[in-house]
mmCIF file with all atom_site columns, C-alpha atoms in Angstrom:
data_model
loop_
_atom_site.group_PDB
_atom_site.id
_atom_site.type_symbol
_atom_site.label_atom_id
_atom_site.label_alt_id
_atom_site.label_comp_id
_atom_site.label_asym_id
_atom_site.label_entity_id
_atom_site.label_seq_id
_atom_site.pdbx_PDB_ins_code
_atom_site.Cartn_x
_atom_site.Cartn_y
_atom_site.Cartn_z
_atom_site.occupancy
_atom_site.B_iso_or_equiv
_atom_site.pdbx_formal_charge
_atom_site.auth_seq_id
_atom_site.auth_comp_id
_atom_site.auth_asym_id
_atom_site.auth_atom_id
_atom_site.pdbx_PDB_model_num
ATOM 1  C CA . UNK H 1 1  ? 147.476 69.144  74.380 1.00 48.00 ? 1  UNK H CA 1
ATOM 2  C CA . UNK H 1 2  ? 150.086 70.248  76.712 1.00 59.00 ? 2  UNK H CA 1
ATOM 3  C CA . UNK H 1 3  ? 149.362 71.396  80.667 1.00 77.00 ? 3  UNK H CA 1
ATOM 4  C CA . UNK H 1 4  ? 146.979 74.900  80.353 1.00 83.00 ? 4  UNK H CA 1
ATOM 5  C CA . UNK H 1 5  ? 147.771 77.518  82.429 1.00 89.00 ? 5  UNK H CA 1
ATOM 6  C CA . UNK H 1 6  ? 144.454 78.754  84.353 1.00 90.00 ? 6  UNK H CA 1
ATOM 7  C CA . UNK H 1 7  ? 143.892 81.530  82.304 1.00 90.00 ? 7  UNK H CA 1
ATOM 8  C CA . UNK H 1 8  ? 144.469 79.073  79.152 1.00 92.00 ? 8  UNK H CA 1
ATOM 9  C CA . UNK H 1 9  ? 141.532 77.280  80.366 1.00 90.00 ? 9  UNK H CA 1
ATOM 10 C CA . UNK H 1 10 ? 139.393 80.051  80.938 1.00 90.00 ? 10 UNK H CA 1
ATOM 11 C CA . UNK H 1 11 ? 139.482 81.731  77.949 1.00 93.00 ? 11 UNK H CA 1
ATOM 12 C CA . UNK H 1 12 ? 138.810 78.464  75.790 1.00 92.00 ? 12 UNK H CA 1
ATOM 13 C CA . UNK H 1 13 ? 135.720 76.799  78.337 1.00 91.00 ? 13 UNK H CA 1
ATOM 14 C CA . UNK H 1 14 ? 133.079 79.274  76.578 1.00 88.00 ? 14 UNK H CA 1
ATOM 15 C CA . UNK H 1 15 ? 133.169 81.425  73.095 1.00 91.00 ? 15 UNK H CA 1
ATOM 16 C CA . UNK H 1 16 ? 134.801 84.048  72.910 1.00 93.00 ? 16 UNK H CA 1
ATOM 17 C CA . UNK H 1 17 ? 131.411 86.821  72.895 1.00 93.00 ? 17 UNK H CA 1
ATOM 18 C CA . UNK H 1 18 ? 132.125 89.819  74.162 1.00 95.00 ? 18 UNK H CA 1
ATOM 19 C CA . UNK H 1 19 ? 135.175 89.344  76.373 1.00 95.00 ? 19 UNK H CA 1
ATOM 20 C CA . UNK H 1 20 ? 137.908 91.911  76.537 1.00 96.00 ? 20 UNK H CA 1
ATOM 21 C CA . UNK H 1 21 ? 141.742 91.103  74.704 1.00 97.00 ? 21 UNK H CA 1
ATOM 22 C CA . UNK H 1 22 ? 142.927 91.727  78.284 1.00 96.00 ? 22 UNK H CA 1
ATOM 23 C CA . UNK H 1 23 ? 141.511 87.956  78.430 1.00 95.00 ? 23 UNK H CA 1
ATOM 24 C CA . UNK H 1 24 ? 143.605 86.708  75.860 1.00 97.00 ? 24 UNK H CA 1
ATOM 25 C CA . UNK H 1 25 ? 146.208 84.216  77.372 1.00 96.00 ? 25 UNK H CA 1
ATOM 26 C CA . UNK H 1 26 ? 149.763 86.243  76.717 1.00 95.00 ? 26 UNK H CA 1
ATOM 27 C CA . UNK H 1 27 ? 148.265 89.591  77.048 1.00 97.00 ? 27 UNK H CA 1
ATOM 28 C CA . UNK H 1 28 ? 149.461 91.544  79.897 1.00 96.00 ? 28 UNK H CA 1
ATOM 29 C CA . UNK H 1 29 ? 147.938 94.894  80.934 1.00 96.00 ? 29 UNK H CA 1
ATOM 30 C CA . UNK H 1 30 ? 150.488 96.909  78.889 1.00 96.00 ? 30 UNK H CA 1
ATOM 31 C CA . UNK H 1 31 ? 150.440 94.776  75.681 1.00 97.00 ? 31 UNK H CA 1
ATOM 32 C CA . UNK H 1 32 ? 146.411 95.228  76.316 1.00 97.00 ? 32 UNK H CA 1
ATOM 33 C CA . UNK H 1 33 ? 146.707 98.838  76.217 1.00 97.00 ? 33 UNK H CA 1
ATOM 34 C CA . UNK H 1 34 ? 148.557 99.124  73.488 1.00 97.00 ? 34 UNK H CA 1
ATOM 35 C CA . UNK H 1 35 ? 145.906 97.075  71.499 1.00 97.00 ? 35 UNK H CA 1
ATOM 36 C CA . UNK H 1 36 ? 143.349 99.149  72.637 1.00 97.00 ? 36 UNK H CA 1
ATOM 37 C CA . UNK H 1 37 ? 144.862 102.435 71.279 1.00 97.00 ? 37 UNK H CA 1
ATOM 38 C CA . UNK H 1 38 ? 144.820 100.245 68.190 1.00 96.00 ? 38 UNK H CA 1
ATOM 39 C CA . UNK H 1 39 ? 141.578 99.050  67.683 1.00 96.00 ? 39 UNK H CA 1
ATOM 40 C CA . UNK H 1 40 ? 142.079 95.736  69.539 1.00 97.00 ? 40 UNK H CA 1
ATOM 41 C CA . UNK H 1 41 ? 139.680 95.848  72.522 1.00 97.00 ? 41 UNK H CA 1
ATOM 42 C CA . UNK H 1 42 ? 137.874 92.554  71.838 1.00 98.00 ? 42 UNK H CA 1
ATOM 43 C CA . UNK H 1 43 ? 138.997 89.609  72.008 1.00 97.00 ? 43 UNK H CA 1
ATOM 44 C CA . UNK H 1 44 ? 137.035 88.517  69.011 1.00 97.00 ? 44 UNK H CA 1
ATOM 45 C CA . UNK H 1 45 ? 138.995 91.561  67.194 1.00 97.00 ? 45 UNK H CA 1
ATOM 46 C CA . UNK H 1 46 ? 142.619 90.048  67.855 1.00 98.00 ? 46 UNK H CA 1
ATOM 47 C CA . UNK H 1 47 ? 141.340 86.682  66.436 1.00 97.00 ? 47 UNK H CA 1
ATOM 48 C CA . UNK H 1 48 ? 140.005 88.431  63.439 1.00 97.00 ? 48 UNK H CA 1
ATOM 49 C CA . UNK H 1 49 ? 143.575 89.582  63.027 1.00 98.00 ? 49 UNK H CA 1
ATOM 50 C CA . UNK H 1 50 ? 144.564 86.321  63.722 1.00 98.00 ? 50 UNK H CA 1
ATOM 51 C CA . UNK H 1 51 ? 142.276 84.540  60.855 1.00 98.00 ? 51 UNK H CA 1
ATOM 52 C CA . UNK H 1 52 ? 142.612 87.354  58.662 1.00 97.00 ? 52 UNK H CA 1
ATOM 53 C CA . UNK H 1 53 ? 146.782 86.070  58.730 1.00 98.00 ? 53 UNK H CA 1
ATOM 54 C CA . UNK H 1 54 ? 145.748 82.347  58.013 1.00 98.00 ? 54 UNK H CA 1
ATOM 55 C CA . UNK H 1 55 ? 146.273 81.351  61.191 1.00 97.00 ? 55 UNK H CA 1
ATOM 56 C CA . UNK H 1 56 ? 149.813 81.613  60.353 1.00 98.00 ? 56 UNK H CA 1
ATOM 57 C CA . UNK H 1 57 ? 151.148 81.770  64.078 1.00 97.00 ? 57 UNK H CA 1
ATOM 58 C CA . UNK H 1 58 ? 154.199 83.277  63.114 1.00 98.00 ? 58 UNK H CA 1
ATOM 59 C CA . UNK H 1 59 ? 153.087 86.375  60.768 1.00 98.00 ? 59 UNK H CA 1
ATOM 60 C CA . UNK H 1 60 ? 150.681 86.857  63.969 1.00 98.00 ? 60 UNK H CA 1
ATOM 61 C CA . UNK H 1 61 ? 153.447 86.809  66.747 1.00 98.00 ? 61 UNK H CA 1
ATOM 62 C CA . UNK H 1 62 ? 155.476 88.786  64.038 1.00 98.00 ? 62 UNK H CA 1
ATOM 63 C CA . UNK H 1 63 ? 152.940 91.250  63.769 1.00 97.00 ? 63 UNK H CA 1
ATOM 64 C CA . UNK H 1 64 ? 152.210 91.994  67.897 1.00 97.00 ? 64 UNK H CA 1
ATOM 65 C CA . UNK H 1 65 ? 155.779 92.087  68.317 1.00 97.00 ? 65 UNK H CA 1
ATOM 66 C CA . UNK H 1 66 ? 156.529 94.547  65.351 1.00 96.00 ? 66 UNK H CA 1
ATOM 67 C CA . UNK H 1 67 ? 152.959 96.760  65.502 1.00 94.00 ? 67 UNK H CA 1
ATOM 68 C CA . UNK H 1 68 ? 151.481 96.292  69.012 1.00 94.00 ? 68 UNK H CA 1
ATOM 69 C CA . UNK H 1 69 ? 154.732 95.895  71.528 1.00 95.00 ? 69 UNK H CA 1
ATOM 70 C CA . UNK H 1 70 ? 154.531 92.609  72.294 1.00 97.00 ? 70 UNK H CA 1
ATOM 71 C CA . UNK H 1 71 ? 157.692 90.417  73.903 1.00 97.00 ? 71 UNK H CA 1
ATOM 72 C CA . UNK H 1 72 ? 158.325 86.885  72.481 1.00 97.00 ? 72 UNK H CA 1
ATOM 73 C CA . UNK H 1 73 ? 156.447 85.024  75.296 1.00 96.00 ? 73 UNK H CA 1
ATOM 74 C CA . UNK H 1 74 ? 153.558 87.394  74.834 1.00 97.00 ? 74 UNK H CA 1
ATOM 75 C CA . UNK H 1 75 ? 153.302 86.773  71.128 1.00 97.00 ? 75 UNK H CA 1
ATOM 76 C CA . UNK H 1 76 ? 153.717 82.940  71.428 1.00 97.00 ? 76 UNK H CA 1
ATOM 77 C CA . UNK H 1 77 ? 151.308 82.640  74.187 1.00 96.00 ? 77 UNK H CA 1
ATOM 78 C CA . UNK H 1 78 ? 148.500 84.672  72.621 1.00 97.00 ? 78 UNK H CA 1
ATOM 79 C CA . UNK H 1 79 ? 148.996 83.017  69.422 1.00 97.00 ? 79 UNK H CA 1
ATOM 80 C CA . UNK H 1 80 ? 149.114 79.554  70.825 1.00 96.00 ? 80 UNK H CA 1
ATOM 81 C CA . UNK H 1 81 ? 145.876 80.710  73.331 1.00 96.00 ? 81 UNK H CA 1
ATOM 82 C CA . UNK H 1 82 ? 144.396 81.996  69.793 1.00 97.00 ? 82 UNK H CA 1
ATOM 83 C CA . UNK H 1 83 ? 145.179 78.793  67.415 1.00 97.00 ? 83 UNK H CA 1
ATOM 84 C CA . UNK H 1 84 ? 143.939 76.800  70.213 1.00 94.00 ? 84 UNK H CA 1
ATOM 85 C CA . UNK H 1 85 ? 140.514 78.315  70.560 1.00 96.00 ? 85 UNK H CA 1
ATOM 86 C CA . UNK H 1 86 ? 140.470 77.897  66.648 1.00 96.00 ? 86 UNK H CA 1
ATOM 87 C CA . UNK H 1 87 ? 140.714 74.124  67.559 1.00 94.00 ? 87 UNK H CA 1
ATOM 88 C CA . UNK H 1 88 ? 137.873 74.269  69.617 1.00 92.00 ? 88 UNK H CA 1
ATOM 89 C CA . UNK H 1 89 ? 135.575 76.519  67.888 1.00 93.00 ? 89 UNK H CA 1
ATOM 90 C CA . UNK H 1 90 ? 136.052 76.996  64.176 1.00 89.00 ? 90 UNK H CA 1
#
């Protein structure tokens, strides 16, 4: 595994309970916002989107680019933040 930002770290040290998608790595107040309004406001509910595509990292950054507003780096952080959680977890 490559150097983890902070928040990287964070987010993948415990599961995921009931932590917000604002805690997501990638997910920036805005892009957090606009998952709210969607449905989104658990973390646990962006990696349900996540499984629900496979795990198929780029349908998933796709998808929060298209539908949710994210930017590249957003989608390829949260997706990498997401798959690597996966790793640890599933």
């Amino acid at each position: 595994m490559d150097l983890m930002s902070p928040r990287l770290r964070a987010f993948l040290c415990e599961p995921i309970g009931e932590k917000d998608v604002a805690c997501v790595d990638g997910i920036s107040c805005e892009l957090a916002i606009n998952l709210v309004t969607k449905g989104f406001n658990k973390a646990y509910t962006l990696l349900g989107q996540f499984l629900l595509m496979h795990k198929n990292e780029a349908e998933f950054q796709k998808w929060l680019i298209c539908c949710c507003g994210a930017n590249e780096y957003e989608a390829q952080e949260s997706s990498k933040c997401l798959k690597e959680w996966c790793s640890c977890f599933l």
